[in-house]
Amino acid sequence: MEAKQQTHFVLVHGICHGAWCWYKLQPLLEAAGHRVTAFDLSASGIDLKHLDELRTFPDYTLPLFNVMESIPPDEKVVLVGHSLAGLNLAFAMEKYPEKISMAIFLAAMMPDTTHRPSYVLEEYFARTPSGSSSNTQTAPFGRPEDQLVSVLFGPQDLASGLYQRSPPEDLALANTLVRPGSFFMEDLSKRSPFSNDKYGSVKRAFIIAGATEAENDFYRWEIENFEVPIVKEMEAENTDHMAMISNPNTLCQYILDIVGK
């Protein structure tokens, strides 16, 4: 019997999180015979940098660039990006399209090739307004001229907006591990659109997994805005925004199904 071809998955976490959020999915993919790289973005997880050392979205993305630099010329990887990490994926796809066989956007920001990179974030905030009970903390940081704002999810927002269908132990863990992050909106708003011949040339898939129906509707809008050939949707009754934690087995199967197509 012919051996299954091994895929190298590179898992990219979302804002305020770290490589730790993949701790359930990584062993499932490895048990299926695949290679997995999970790492911390700048000033995230246990990365030693502090947020006030960063100025731009590429500064935040640098560890992903380093991973891509380490990939041999004859190898291609599958990128999986969660939430804000869809934009990290886009920067890597623009820079290393020849090293990426597919990019899987998991409940993620997915920019197009028409608008500036900040456009999907602007649409997200317009289409999914936060509730009045939001206890997410924001604060300016860095040089005033850079207009940088930090974001840190509060306990109530983690519980009701991200982890509401996850085990309570994982919510407790997240409360101890989240770190301030940033959307780097000012930087993204000044950048040119991603290109069709680089970013747009990489095969894309999207997995819908939202904490609310408004979020799911936003992901469907993204898919209409920038066509995706492969789309899957997680079951709403047992999946929250943190699909890798609330429903890792189904997520693993969806990812394996996608790369098998």
XYZ file of C-alpha atoms in Angstrom:
261
model
C 0.000 0.000 0.000
C 1.328 3.419 -0.916
C 2.293 5.525 2.113
C 0.323 8.705 2.702
C 2.195 11.842 1.745
C 3.197 13.902 4.756
C 2.032 17.506 4.874
C 3.874 20.201 6.809
C 1.333 22.396 8.595
C 2.364 25.808 9.923
C -0.146 26.980 12.546
C -0.482 30.722 13.161
C -2.379 31.953 16.233
C -4.651 34.966 16.556
C -4.377 38.231 18.463
C -3.539 38.089 22.201
C -2.897 34.336 21.927
C 0.174 32.189 21.289
C 1.326 28.809 20.021
C -0.247 27.328 23.163
C -3.747 27.557 21.658
C -2.896 24.774 19.182
C -2.068 22.233 21.915
C -5.088 20.028 21.082
C -4.898 20.223 17.289
C -1.147 19.728 16.902
C -1.014 16.149 18.292
C -4.071 15.177 16.225
C -2.380 16.280 13.007
C 0.848 14.590 14.057
C -1.006 11.368 14.891
C -2.350 11.440 11.332
C 1.252 11.335 10.112
C 1.893 14.991 9.413
C 4.508 17.514 10.486
C 3.406 20.542 12.492
C 5.133 23.817 13.298
C 3.466 26.045 15.892
C 5.224 29.167 17.121
C 4.644 32.530 18.786
C 4.308 35.709 16.775
C 6.226 38.756 18.018
C 5.314 39.823 21.585
C 2.944 36.854 21.875
C 2.923 33.681 23.950
C 6.414 33.274 25.382
C 8.132 35.420 22.752
C 10.580 37.694 24.559
C 9.688 40.868 22.699
C 7.334 43.424 24.251
C 4.512 44.979 22.280
C 6.028 48.449 22.569
C 8.998 47.191 20.528
C 6.728 46.687 17.502
C 5.694 49.393 15.041
C 4.178 47.590 12.053
C 2.229 44.484 11.134
C 5.329 42.957 9.478
C 7.184 43.490 12.800
C 4.458 41.398 14.432
C 4.669 38.812 11.618
C 8.475 38.444 11.689
C 8.518 34.986 13.375
C 6.337 33.637 10.545
C 8.752 35.114 8.012
C 11.570 33.348 9.866
C 9.713 30.032 9.661
C 9.168 30.528 5.942
C 12.842 31.386 5.418
C 13.742 28.047 7.024
C 11.614 26.056 4.562
C 13.851 24.387 1.916
C 13.338 25.553 -1.685
C 11.921 22.166 -2.711
C 9.327 22.041 0.090
C 5.881 23.603 0.374
C 3.824 24.083 3.524
C 0.145 24.489 4.367
C -0.502 27.625 6.408
C -3.385 27.619 8.898
C -4.216 31.037 10.312
C -6.793 31.776 13.000
C -8.663 35.056 13.413
C -6.345 38.060 12.909
C -3.679 35.629 11.667
C -5.393 35.638 8.293
C -3.504 38.880 7.740
C -0.238 37.288 8.875
C -0.902 34.573 6.288
C -1.505 37.202 3.613
C 1.859 38.869 4.275
C 3.599 35.474 4.074
C 1.684 34.529 0.907
C 2.764 37.815 -0.681
C 6.397 37.215 0.253
C 6.744 33.441 -0.197
C 4.032 32.236 -2.620
C 6.320 29.562 -4.058
C 6.691 27.940 -0.611
C 2.976 27.618 0.185
C 0.777 24.890 -1.284
C -2.371 26.172 0.448
C -3.524 28.713 3.002
C -6.415 27.767 5.292
C -8.222 30.702 6.884
C -9.846 29.558 10.126
C -12.487 32.061 11.262
C -9.971 34.572 9.989
C -9.467 37.962 8.396
C -9.027 37.358 4.666
C -7.974 40.418 2.659
C -8.638 40.847 -1.044
C -6.425 42.229 -3.801
C -8.467 45.382 -4.398
C -8.485 47.235 -1.086
C -5.810 48.192 1.414
C -5.118 45.456 4.010
C -7.047 47.285 6.752
C -10.287 46.985 4.769
C -11.358 43.595 6.151
C -10.772 44.752 9.717
C -12.781 47.922 9.095
C -15.612 45.791 7.688
C -15.376 43.373 10.614
C -15.771 46.138 13.192
C -18.644 47.673 11.219
C -20.486 44.366 10.774
C -19.889 42.818 14.215
C -20.251 45.601 16.795
C -19.100 44.663 20.284
C -21.661 44.544 23.060
C -22.025 47.188 25.726
C -20.613 44.763 28.310
C -17.239 44.564 26.561
C -14.389 44.566 29.047
C -11.572 44.373 26.532
C -8.834 46.825 27.464
C -7.321 49.224 24.931
C -4.476 51.677 25.404
C -2.106 53.718 23.218
C 1.501 52.590 23.014
C 4.658 53.487 21.141
C 5.281 56.815 19.457
C 2.247 59.119 19.180
C 2.807 59.567 15.440
C 2.397 55.807 14.870
C -1.133 55.856 16.382
C -0.700 52.394 17.872
C -3.355 50.911 20.152
C -2.989 47.779 22.267
C -5.829 45.320 22.847
C -6.230 42.817 25.682
C -9.300 40.594 25.936
C -10.954 40.789 29.339
C -12.302 37.744 31.216
C -15.935 38.422 30.287
C -15.127 38.811 26.596
C -13.055 35.632 26.585
C -15.908 33.766 28.274
C -18.775 35.114 26.161
C -17.137 35.959 22.853
C -14.373 33.435 22.249
C -14.550 30.438 24.617
C -18.263 30.056 25.375
C -18.373 26.446 24.104
C -14.870 25.485 25.243
C -14.105 23.518 28.426
C -13.863 25.778 31.508
C -10.289 24.601 32.077
C -9.281 26.072 28.726
C -10.981 29.366 29.510
C -9.105 29.495 32.821
C -5.851 28.773 30.986
C -6.535 31.491 28.417
C -7.157 34.043 31.157
C -3.656 33.401 32.490
C -1.884 33.313 29.112
C -3.347 36.063 26.903
C -1.069 39.042 26.262
C -1.782 42.490 24.845
C -1.787 42.605 21.062
C -2.540 45.142 18.356
C -4.358 45.317 15.035
C -1.781 47.832 13.714
C -4.648 49.541 11.899
C -2.758 52.723 11.013
C 0.066 50.717 9.429
C -2.339 48.452 7.506
C -4.344 51.443 6.258
C -1.245 52.939 4.590
C -0.223 49.787 2.707
C -1.003 48.878 -0.886
C -3.374 45.981 -1.627
C -1.921 42.504 -1.790
C -1.128 41.388 -5.337
C -2.967 38.903 -7.535
C 0.220 37.356 -8.859
C 1.667 36.608 -5.406
C -0.881 36.566 -2.572
C -3.745 35.862 -4.949
C -1.928 32.987 -6.643
C -1.878 30.757 -3.539
C -4.744 28.280 -3.214
C -7.092 29.235 -0.370
C -9.622 27.469 1.826
C -11.873 28.892 4.525
C -13.324 27.265 7.652
C -16.227 29.187 9.173
C -16.287 29.018 12.977
C -17.895 31.963 14.691
C -18.967 32.675 18.225
C -22.021 34.544 16.893
C -24.163 34.459 13.781
C -22.987 38.003 13.001
C -19.420 36.705 12.859
C -20.425 33.822 10.611
C -22.204 36.300 8.333
C -19.019 38.366 8.208
C -16.986 35.299 7.168
C -19.538 34.561 4.433
C -19.169 38.160 3.257
C -15.379 37.717 3.115
C -15.809 34.577 1.022
C -18.070 36.464 -1.403
C -15.706 39.442 -1.434
C -12.671 37.330 -2.382
C -13.743 34.009 -3.828
C -12.517 30.870 -2.052
C -12.641 27.497 -3.834
C -12.996 25.378 -0.679
C -15.304 26.354 2.218
C -16.312 24.334 5.278
C -18.428 25.361 8.252
C -18.092 24.066 11.820
C -21.198 23.016 13.771
C -22.434 26.062 15.685
C -23.830 24.052 18.596
C -20.448 22.740 19.760
C -17.916 25.153 18.253
C -16.944 28.672 19.277
C -14.417 31.097 17.814
C -11.617 28.989 19.324
C -12.452 25.982 17.160
C -9.071 24.355 17.829
C -9.995 24.206 21.518
C -13.772 23.719 21.510
C -13.924 21.170 18.681
C -10.405 19.999 17.761
C -11.359 16.590 16.369
C -13.806 17.963 13.806
C -11.408 20.779 12.939
C -8.607 18.272 12.364
C -10.820 16.217 10.068
C -11.885 19.303 8.116
C -8.254 20.344 7.641
C -7.262 16.846 6.489
C -10.244 16.778 4.113
C -9.206 20.128 2.665
C -5.586 19.194 1.988
C -6.765 15.920 0.470
C -8.700 17.795 -2.224
